[in-house]
Structures are given as C-alpha cells and as structure tokens.
Coordinates of C-alpha atoms in Angstrom, one line a residue:
M592 CA -77.0 42.4 3.5
K593 CA -77.6 38.8 2.8
E594 CA -78.8 39.6 -0.7
K595 CA -75.6 41.6 -1.4
L596 CA -73.5 38.7 -0.4
Q597 CA -75.4 36.4 -2.7
Q598 CA -74.9 38.8 -5.6
I599 CA -71.1 39.0 -5.0
G600 CA -70.9 35.2 -4.7
S601 CA -72.8 34.8 -8.0
R602 CA -70.4 37.2 -9.7
F603 CA -67.4 35.2 -8.5
A604 CA -69.1 32.0 -9.6
K605 CA -69.2 33.4 -13.2
I606 CA -65.5 34.0 -13.3
R607 CA -63.8 31.1 -15.0
L608 CA -60.1 30.5 -14.1
P609 CA -57.8 29.3 -16.9
K610 CA -57.1 25.6 -16.7
V611 CA -53.5 24.8 -15.9
K612 CA -52.3 21.4 -17.2
L613 CA -50.0 19.8 -14.7
P614 CA -47.4 17.4 -16.0
K615 CA -48.3 13.8 -15.4
L616 CA -45.7 11.9 -13.4
K617 CA -45.3 8.3 -14.5
L618 CA -42.9 6.3 -12.5
F619 CA -42.6 3.6 -15.1
S620 CA -43.0 5.7 -18.2
V621 CA -39.6 4.5 -19.5
L622 CA -40.4 0.8 -18.9
S623 CA -43.4 -0.8 -20.5
R624 CA -45.3 -3.7 -19.0
L625 CA -43.5 -6.1 -21.3
D626 CA -40.1 -4.7 -20.1
R627 CA -41.0 -5.1 -16.4
Y628 CA -42.3 -8.6 -17.1
L629 CA -39.0 -9.7 -18.8
M630 CA -36.8 -8.0 -16.2
K631 CA -38.7 -9.7 -13.4
K632 CA -38.2 -13.1 -15.2
F633 CA -34.5 -12.3 -15.9
I634 CA -33.5 -11.3 -12.4
G635 CA -35.7 -13.9 -10.7
T636 CA -34.2 -16.7 -12.7
Y637 CA -30.7 -15.3 -12.1
I638 CA -31.1 -15.4 -8.3
F639 CA -32.7 -18.9 -8.5
S640 CA -29.8 -20.2 -10.6
I641 CA -27.2 -18.7 -8.1
I642 CA -29.1 -20.4 -5.1
L643 CA -29.3 -23.7 -7.0
I644 CA -25.8 -24.0 -8.3
I645 CA -24.0 -22.6 -5.2
S646 CA -26.0 -25.0 -3.0
V647 CA -24.7 -27.9 -5.0
A648 CA -21.2 -26.4 -4.9
I649 CA -21.4 -26.1 -1.1
V650 CA -22.4 -29.8 -0.7
F651 CA -19.5 -31.0 -2.9
D652 CA -17.0 -28.6 -1.2
F653 CA -18.1 -29.7 2.3
N654 CA -17.9 -33.4 1.4
E655 CA -14.4 -32.8 0.0
N656 CA -13.0 -30.8 2.9
L657 CA -14.8 -32.6 5.8
A658 CA -11.8 -34.7 6.6
K659 CA -9.5 -31.6 6.7
F660 CA -11.9 -29.7 8.9
S661 CA -11.9 -32.6 11.3
T662 CA -8.1 -33.1 11.2
Y663 CA -7.4 -29.4 12.1
G664 CA -10.3 -29.1 14.5
A665 CA -12.3 -26.4 12.8
P666 CA -15.2 -25.3 14.9
W667 CA -18.7 -25.2 13.3
K668 CA -19.1 -21.5 13.9
A669 CA -15.9 -20.8 12.0
I670 CA -16.9 -23.2 9.2
I671 CA -20.3 -21.5 8.7
F672 CA -19.6 -17.8 9.4
D673 CA -15.9 -17.5 8.4
Y674 CA -15.7 -19.9 5.5
Y675 CA -19.0 -20.6 3.9
A676 CA -20.5 -17.1 4.6
N677 CA -17.6 -15.7 2.5
F678 CA -17.4 -18.7 0.1
V679 CA -20.9 -18.1 -1.3
P680 CA -20.5 -14.4 -2.3
Y681 CA -17.0 -14.9 -3.7
F682 CA -17.9 -17.8 -6.1
A683 CA -21.3 -16.3 -6.9
N684 CA -19.5 -13.1 -8.0
L685 CA -16.7 -15.1 -9.8
F686 CA -19.1 -17.1 -11.9
S687 CA -21.8 -14.3 -12.3
P688 CA -21.4 -14.2 -16.1
L689 CA -22.1 -17.9 -16.2
F690 CA -25.2 -17.5 -14.0
V691 CA -26.4 -14.6 -16.2
F692 CA -26.1 -16.7 -19.3
I693 CA -27.8 -19.7 -17.8
S694 CA -30.7 -17.6 -16.6
V695 CA -31.1 -15.9 -20.0
I696 CA -31.0 -19.2 -21.9
F697 CA -33.4 -20.9 -19.4
F698 CA -36.3 -18.4 -19.3
T699 CA -36.0 -17.1 -22.9
S700 CA -36.1 -20.6 -24.4
K701 CA -39.2 -21.3 -22.3
L702 CA -40.8 -18.1 -23.6
A703 CA -39.9 -19.1 -27.2
G704 CA -41.3 -22.7 -26.6
N705 CA -44.6 -21.1 -25.4
S706 CA -44.6 -18.9 -28.6
E707 CA -44.5 -15.8 -26.4
I708 CA -41.5 -14.4 -28.4
I709 CA -43.4 -15.0 -31.7
A710 CA -46.4 -13.1 -30.2
M711 CA -44.2 -10.2 -29.2
L712 CA -42.5 -9.9 -32.6
A713 CA -45.9 -10.3 -34.3
A714 CA -47.3 -7.4 -32.2
G715 CA -44.7 -5.1 -33.7
V716 CA -42.0 -5.3 -31.1
S717 CA -38.6 -5.3 -32.8
F718 CA -35.7 -7.5 -31.7
K719 CA -33.9 -4.3 -30.5
Q720 CA -36.9 -3.4 -28.3
L721 CA -37.0 -7.0 -27.0
L722 CA -33.3 -6.6 -26.0
K723 CA -33.9 -3.4 -23.9
P724 CA -35.1 -5.1 -20.7
Y725 CA -32.3 -7.7 -21.0
I726 CA -29.7 -5.0 -21.3
I727 CA -31.2 -3.0 -18.4
S728 CA -31.2 -6.1 -16.2
A729 CA -27.6 -7.0 -17.2
A730 CA -26.6 -3.4 -16.3
L731 CA -28.1 -3.7 -12.8
I732 CA -26.4 -7.1 -12.3
A733 CA -23.1 -5.7 -13.6
V734 CA -23.1 -2.7 -11.3
V735 CA -24.0 -4.8 -8.2
N736 CA -21.3 -7.3 -9.1
F737 CA -18.7 -4.7 -9.7
Y738 CA -19.4 -3.0 -6.3
L739 CA -19.4 -6.3 -4.4
G740 CA -16.3 -7.6 -6.1
S741 CA -14.4 -4.3 -5.7
Y742 CA -15.3 -3.1 -2.2
V743 CA -17.2 -5.7 -0.2
I744 CA -16.0 -9.2 -1.1
P745 CA -12.3 -8.5 -0.6
H746 CA -12.9 -8.0 3.1
G747 CA -14.6 -11.3 3.4
T748 CA -11.8 -12.9 1.3
V749 CA -9.3 -12.0 4.1
V750 CA -11.4 -13.9 6.6
R751 CA -11.9 -16.9 4.3
Q752 CA -8.2 -17.1 3.5
N753 CA -7.3 -16.9 7.1
F754 CA -9.6 -19.8 7.8
E755 CA -8.2 -21.9 4.9
A756 CA -4.6 -21.2 6.1
K757 CA -5.5 -22.4 9.7
Y758 CA -8.0 -25.2 9.2
K759 CA -7.8 -26.3 5.6
N760 CA -4.4 -26.0 3.9
N761 CA -2.3 -25.3 7.0
K762 CA 0.1 -23.5 4.7
R763 CA 0.8 -19.8 4.8
V764 CA 3.8 -17.7 3.9
T765 CA 4.9 -16.0 7.1
S766 CA 8.5 -15.2 6.5
A767 CA 10.8 -13.7 3.9
S768 CA 14.6 -13.4 3.5
N769 CA 17.0 -11.0 1.8
V770 CA 14.3 -8.4 1.0
Q771 CA 15.5 -5.3 -0.7
L772 CA 13.2 -2.5 -1.9
M773 CA 13.1 1.2 -2.6
V774 CA 11.1 2.9 0.1
G775 CA 11.5 6.5 -1.3
P776 CA 13.5 8.5 -3.9
G777 CA 17.0 7.4 -3.5
T778 CA 16.3 5.4 -0.3
I779 CA 17.0 1.6 -0.3
A780 CA 15.9 -0.7 2.6
Y781 CA 17.3 -4.2 3.2
I782 CA 16.1 -6.9 5.6
Q783 CA 18.0 -10.1 6.0
Q784 CA 15.2 -12.0 7.6
Y785 CA 11.6 -11.1 8.2
D786 CA 8.9 -12.9 10.3
N787 CA 5.4 -11.8 9.6
N788 CA 3.8 -13.4 12.7
S789 CA 5.8 -11.0 15.0
K790 CA 6.1 -8.3 12.3
T791 CA 9.8 -8.3 13.1
G792 CA 12.8 -8.0 10.7
Y793 CA 16.4 -8.9 11.5
G794 CA 19.6 -7.5 10.0
F795 CA 18.1 -4.2 8.8
S796 CA 19.9 -1.5 6.9
L797 CA 18.6 1.8 5.2
D798 CA 20.8 3.7 2.7
K799 CA 20.0 7.2 1.4
F800 CA 21.6 8.5 -1.8
E801 CA 21.8 12.0 -3.2
N802 CA 23.3 12.5 -6.7
K803 CA 24.4 8.8 -6.6
K804 CA 26.4 9.5 -3.4
L805 CA 25.7 7.8 -0.1
V806 CA 24.7 10.4 2.5
S807 CA 23.2 8.3 5.2
H808 CA 23.6 4.6 6.3
M809 CA 21.4 3.2 9.1
T810 CA 21.7 -0.3 10.6
A811 CA 19.7 -2.1 13.2
S812 CA 19.8 -5.6 14.6
T813 CA 16.0 -5.7 14.9
I814 CA 13.2 -3.7 13.4
R815 CA 9.5 -4.1 14.4
Y816 CA 6.4 -2.8 12.8
D817 CA 4.1 -0.9 15.2
S818 CA 0.7 -2.4 14.2
I819 CA -1.2 -0.5 17.0
S820 CA 0.0 2.9 15.9
E821 CA -2.5 5.2 14.2
A822 CA 0.1 6.4 11.7
R823 CA 1.2 4.1 8.8
Y824 CA 4.8 3.1 8.2
H825 CA 5.7 3.3 11.9
W826 CA 8.7 1.1 12.8
K827 CA 10.8 0.7 15.9
A828 CA 14.5 0.0 15.4
M829 CA 16.5 -1.7 18.2
N830 CA 20.3 -1.5 18.6
Y831 CA 20.6 1.0 15.8
K832 CA 23.4 3.0 14.4
I833 CA 23.1 5.9 12.0
R834 CA 26.1 7.2 10.0
T835 CA 25.6 10.6 8.3
L836 CA 28.2 11.6 5.7
K837 CA 28.9 15.3 5.1
G838 CA 31.8 15.5 2.7
L839 CA 34.9 14.2 4.5
R840 CA 33.1 14.4 7.9
E841 CA 31.1 11.6 9.4
E842 CA 28.6 11.8 12.2
I843 CA 27.6 8.6 14.1
Q844 CA 24.5 8.3 16.2
S845 CA 23.6 5.1 18.1
G846 CA 21.1 3.9 20.7
D847 CA 18.9 1.1 22.0
V848 CA 15.5 2.1 20.5
I849 CA 14.3 4.7 18.0
D850 CA 10.9 5.4 16.4
T851 CA 11.1 6.0 12.7
L852 CA 8.8 6.3 9.6
I853 CA 9.8 4.1 6.7
Q854 CA 7.5 3.8 3.7
M855 CA 7.0 0.1 3.8
E856 CA 4.5 -2.2 5.3
P857 CA 4.4 -6.0 6.2
M858 CA 2.4 -6.7 3.0
D859 CA 5.3 -5.2 1.0
L860 CA 7.7 -7.8 2.4
V861 CA 5.7 -11.0 2.4
F862 CA 3.7 -12.1 -0.6
S863 CA 1.1 -14.9 -0.4
S864 CA -1.0 -16.6 -3.0
G865 CA -4.3 -14.8 -3.7
Q866 CA -3.2 -11.6 -1.8
Q867 CA -4.4 -9.4 -4.6
E868 CA -8.0 -10.7 -4.0
T869 CA -8.0 -9.3 -0.5
L870 CA -7.5 -5.7 -1.6
T871 CA -10.3 -3.3 -2.7
S872 CA -10.0 -1.7 -6.1
S873 CA -8.8 1.6 -4.5
E874 CA -6.2 -0.3 -2.4
L875 CA -5.2 -2.2 -5.5
R876 CA -4.7 1.1 -7.4
Q877 CA -2.6 2.6 -4.6
Y878 CA -0.5 -0.6 -4.2
I879 CA 0.2 -0.8 -8.0
T880 CA 1.3 2.8 -8.1
K881 CA 3.5 2.4 -5.0
Q882 CA 5.1 -0.8 -6.3
T883 CA 5.6 0.6 -9.8
E884 CA 7.5 3.6 -8.4
R885 CA 9.7 1.2 -6.5
G886 CA 10.5 -0.7 -9.6
S887 CA 9.0 -3.9 -8.3
S888 CA 8.4 -6.7 -10.8
N889 CA 5.8 -8.5 -8.5
V890 CA 2.9 -6.3 -9.6
V891 CA 1.5 -8.0 -12.7
Q892 CA -1.0 -10.2 -10.9
Y893 CA -2.3 -7.1 -9.1
E894 CA -2.8 -5.2 -12.4
V895 CA -4.6 -8.3 -13.9
E896 CA -6.9 -8.4 -10.9
Y897 CA -7.7 -4.7 -11.1
H898 CA -8.6 -4.8 -14.8
K899 CA -10.3 -8.2 -14.6
R900 CA -12.9 -6.8 -12.1
I901 CA -13.9 -4.1 -14.6
A902 CA -13.8 -6.4 -17.6
T903 CA -15.9 -9.2 -15.9
S904 CA -18.7 -6.7 -15.3
F905 CA -19.0 -6.1 -19.0
A906 CA -19.2 -9.8 -19.6
S907 CA -22.8 -9.7 -18.4
F908 CA -23.8 -7.6 -21.4
I909 CA -22.0 -9.8 -23.9
L910 CA -23.2 -13.2 -22.6
T911 CA -26.8 -11.7 -22.3
I912 CA -26.8 -10.8 -26.1
I913 CA -25.5 -14.3 -27.0
G914 CA -28.0 -16.0 -24.8
V915 CA -31.0 -14.0 -26.2
S916 CA -29.9 -14.5 -29.7
L917 CA -29.5 -18.3 -29.4
S918 CA -32.7 -19.0 -27.4
S919 CA -35.3 -16.5 -28.8
R920 CA -36.2 -18.6 -31.8
K921 CA -38.7 -21.5 -31.5
R922 CA -37.1 -24.7 -32.9
K923 CA -38.3 -28.3 -33.4
G924 CA -36.7 -30.7 -31.1
G925 CA -36.2 -28.2 -28.2
M926 CA -33.3 -26.1 -27.2
G927 CA -30.9 -29.0 -26.4
L928 CA -28.3 -28.3 -29.1
Y929 CA -28.3 -24.5 -28.7
L930 CA -28.3 -24.8 -24.9
G931 CA -25.2 -26.9 -25.3
I932 CA -23.6 -24.4 -27.6
G933 CA -24.3 -21.6 -25.2
L934 CA -22.9 -23.4 -22.2
A935 CA -19.8 -24.3 -24.2
L936 CA -19.4 -20.6 -25.1
S937 CA -19.8 -19.4 -21.5
F938 CA -17.4 -22.0 -20.1
S939 CA -14.9 -21.3 -22.8
Y940 CA -15.1 -17.6 -21.8
I941 CA -14.2 -18.4 -18.2
L942 CA -11.4 -20.7 -19.4
L943 CA -10.0 -18.0 -21.7
Q944 CA -10.1 -15.5 -18.8
T945 CA -7.9 -17.8 -16.8
I946 CA -5.5 -18.6 -19.7
S947 CA -5.1 -14.9 -20.6
A948 CA -4.3 -14.0 -16.9
T949 CA -1.7 -16.8 -16.9
F950 CA -0.2 -15.3 -20.1
A951 CA 0.0 -11.9 -18.5
I952 CA 1.9 -13.2 -15.5
N953 CA 4.2 -15.6 -17.3
A954 CA 4.5 -14.4 -20.9
D955 CA 4.8 -10.6 -20.4
T956 CA 1.5 -9.8 -21.9
P957 CA 0.2 -6.4 -20.9
P958 CA -2.4 -6.9 -18.1
I959 CA -5.0 -4.6 -19.6
I960 CA -4.9 -6.7 -22.9
A961 CA -5.0 -10.0 -21.0
A962 CA -8.1 -8.8 -19.0
W963 CA -10.0 -7.4 -22.0
M964 CA -9.1 -10.0 -24.7
P965 CA -11.9 -12.4 -23.8
N966 CA -14.4 -9.6 -23.9
V967 CA -13.2 -8.4 -27.4
L968 CA -13.3 -11.9 -28.8
Y969 CA -16.8 -12.7 -27.4
L970 CA -18.1 -9.3 -28.4
I971 CA -17.5 -10.4 -32.0
I972 CA -19.3 -13.7 -31.4
A973 CA -22.2 -11.8 -29.7
Y974 CA -22.5 -9.4 -32.8
Y975 CA -22.6 -12.4 -35.1
C976 CA -25.3 -14.1 -33.0
Y977 CA -27.3 -10.9 -32.9
R978 CA -27.2 -10.6 -36.7
Q979 CA -28.5 -14.2 -37.0
A980 CA -31.3 -13.6 -34.5
P981 CA -34.9 -13.2 -35.6
N982 CA -35.9 -9.6 -36.5

C-alpha cells in the first residue's frame, strides 16, 4: 500500500502546472523617486513658510491690538481660541498663493545653486517632466485650500468677527430702517425699523399682488423672528391686521399674535462688512440665487467672493510655473534679482485681485471677470516664463 501511494505521488510530482503571471502592484508606479523627492521638498517648504510668516504676523497683530484687547477686557481664552485660532487659517488660506510661490522659489533656487537641476536635465529629464511633481503638489494644495476656504474657514470667520466686534472694533451693524424687499412672487415686505439684537421689526407690512392688483394687505406693529424654531422663515406678528380683497368685497382679520412663514431672514435685513466671508460656498450660491430673484442690488460682493474662491485655487498652478521657471537656472551672483522679480509678481497678483474686486463692486464689472482677470493675465506671464526656462 505504501509503495502504491509513493507511485501516485511521483506521478503528481511530474505534472507541471502552467505558470500564471500575477500583475505586480506598484503603489508608486506613477511617481518616480525624483517626483517624490521634489514633492516632499515642495510641501515641506510650503508648510514651513506658512508657520514662519504667520508667526511673524501674529506677533505684529498682537502688538498692534494689545491696547484694544485691554481696553475692552478681552479674556485670554477668547483671544487664543476665538481670535487667533481662526486668524491663522483665514490668513494662511488668503495668502496661500504667496506661500506657494515663496516655497517654490526658495527650494528650487537652492537645488539650482547645488547644480541638482543641471544634473536632472543632464540625466535626460526634460523640463516638462521636472514640472510634474510641482504641478501635482500645487494641485494637492489647491484642493485643500478650496475645501478649507469654501466649507471650513467660514464657520471660524463667524467666531472671529464676533470677537472683533466685541473686543476689537466695538462696531457692528445691528439695526436697519426702511427695509423693503420681495419675499415671494408678487409679495412685498416692508419694515420701518429692525433691531438685529432682539430679531424684532417694527412697523411691518406685507402686500400680495396678483395681475398687478392688490389682493392682500397685512400690517403688524411688531414682528419677531423665531430663532429657536426648527423651520426657517418662522415669524411671529403682534397686533396684526389682515385685509383680504375679493373684488368689491373686503375681509378683515385681526388679533394679538399670529405665527406666519415669510421668506426672509435676519441676514436679509441687516448687512455687515465681511458678511460674505461667513458663508460657505453652497450658502453663497443659495443666497445669490435668492437675492437675484428678489431683484436686490446688494449681491455683487457675494458673487465676487464666490468666484474668487475658485479662481484663487488656480493661482497655485500659475505661480508655481512662474516660480519654477525663474529659479530653475543656476546664475552667477545668486538668485537675488530673480527672487525680487518673483516676489514683485506675487504681490502684484494679490494687489490686482483686490483692485479687480473693487472694480466689480463700484464700477459694474461682471464679478466672474473681476475674479478671473488676474489669473488670465498671470497665465500669460507664466507661459512666457515657461518658454524662457531651460529645456
């Protein structure tokens, strides 16, 4: 029996199974070692430049506002967690294109000074291949900045602006007078005086029109927004009177208190400086649509903010190409001149962003053109610098 088993085993041993080639999984097959090296340098220098420059900005800001903090009695906990904890991400995201450019100029010029760029080009790496890790890093930074600026930082901006209004500027718009707005198709609301602290309006009227004819007229001495209600647009009208017109007949209804839904909110009545920065991109989109349907003219700064958040993300690509093109060539005398040119370009980009936004608000320039005009202009400059770069 034992011999038979050995014979069967020897027969199976002679059978050769076909070799199946399994695909080799390479996690970093797309990125070479050189790409990972340059990306590590880029992102590391970018984070280091943010920490360095924002630390200096915090010192200067604290020194400038220390007297105001003491005057208004700001507690240290509020200064640290309400103000500076939201100050840092806001300004880091605002000047992110500048930090991108500084980091690219800094470490690329150092590579060029050590003849590492020359060695890469001599080894057969083209300038387009050299740009690949830069563009990938810029894309990662752009996506993170867009997400933070559109959905995370606006919530912190609310806390920071509340702190500034209470302990720094001591100024905040909390009232409005003679407010008239369209809250629905053919429905016009009017408030003689509104106090945002108590969310209360005085001298309220609501008119409804059908085919240009008045069909309902509501008046109330006081109207208050129900901020604890789960439903939006929930108001309580006190000492109200409703006149309903049906041809030649008129019905009058009056009372002390009535709950009603009116498509307006406190933020529609009181506008404060920088209010557009406290809204996420989805909230901005909804607010712009709602105000445009009402025919409101106070919507340009919101449109500029919405388009600027997208356009600023693309600035990382443009300034990266300019930075690499200016600093990748080894030059006698160092990089002083070209570093100065690059910094001048980056600062002029931020300045042009501010000027174009001002033109959009005050000179009737379309917001999308105002937001993208700096990118278009500096894209031309980036293409010229790229053509002049070493190949």
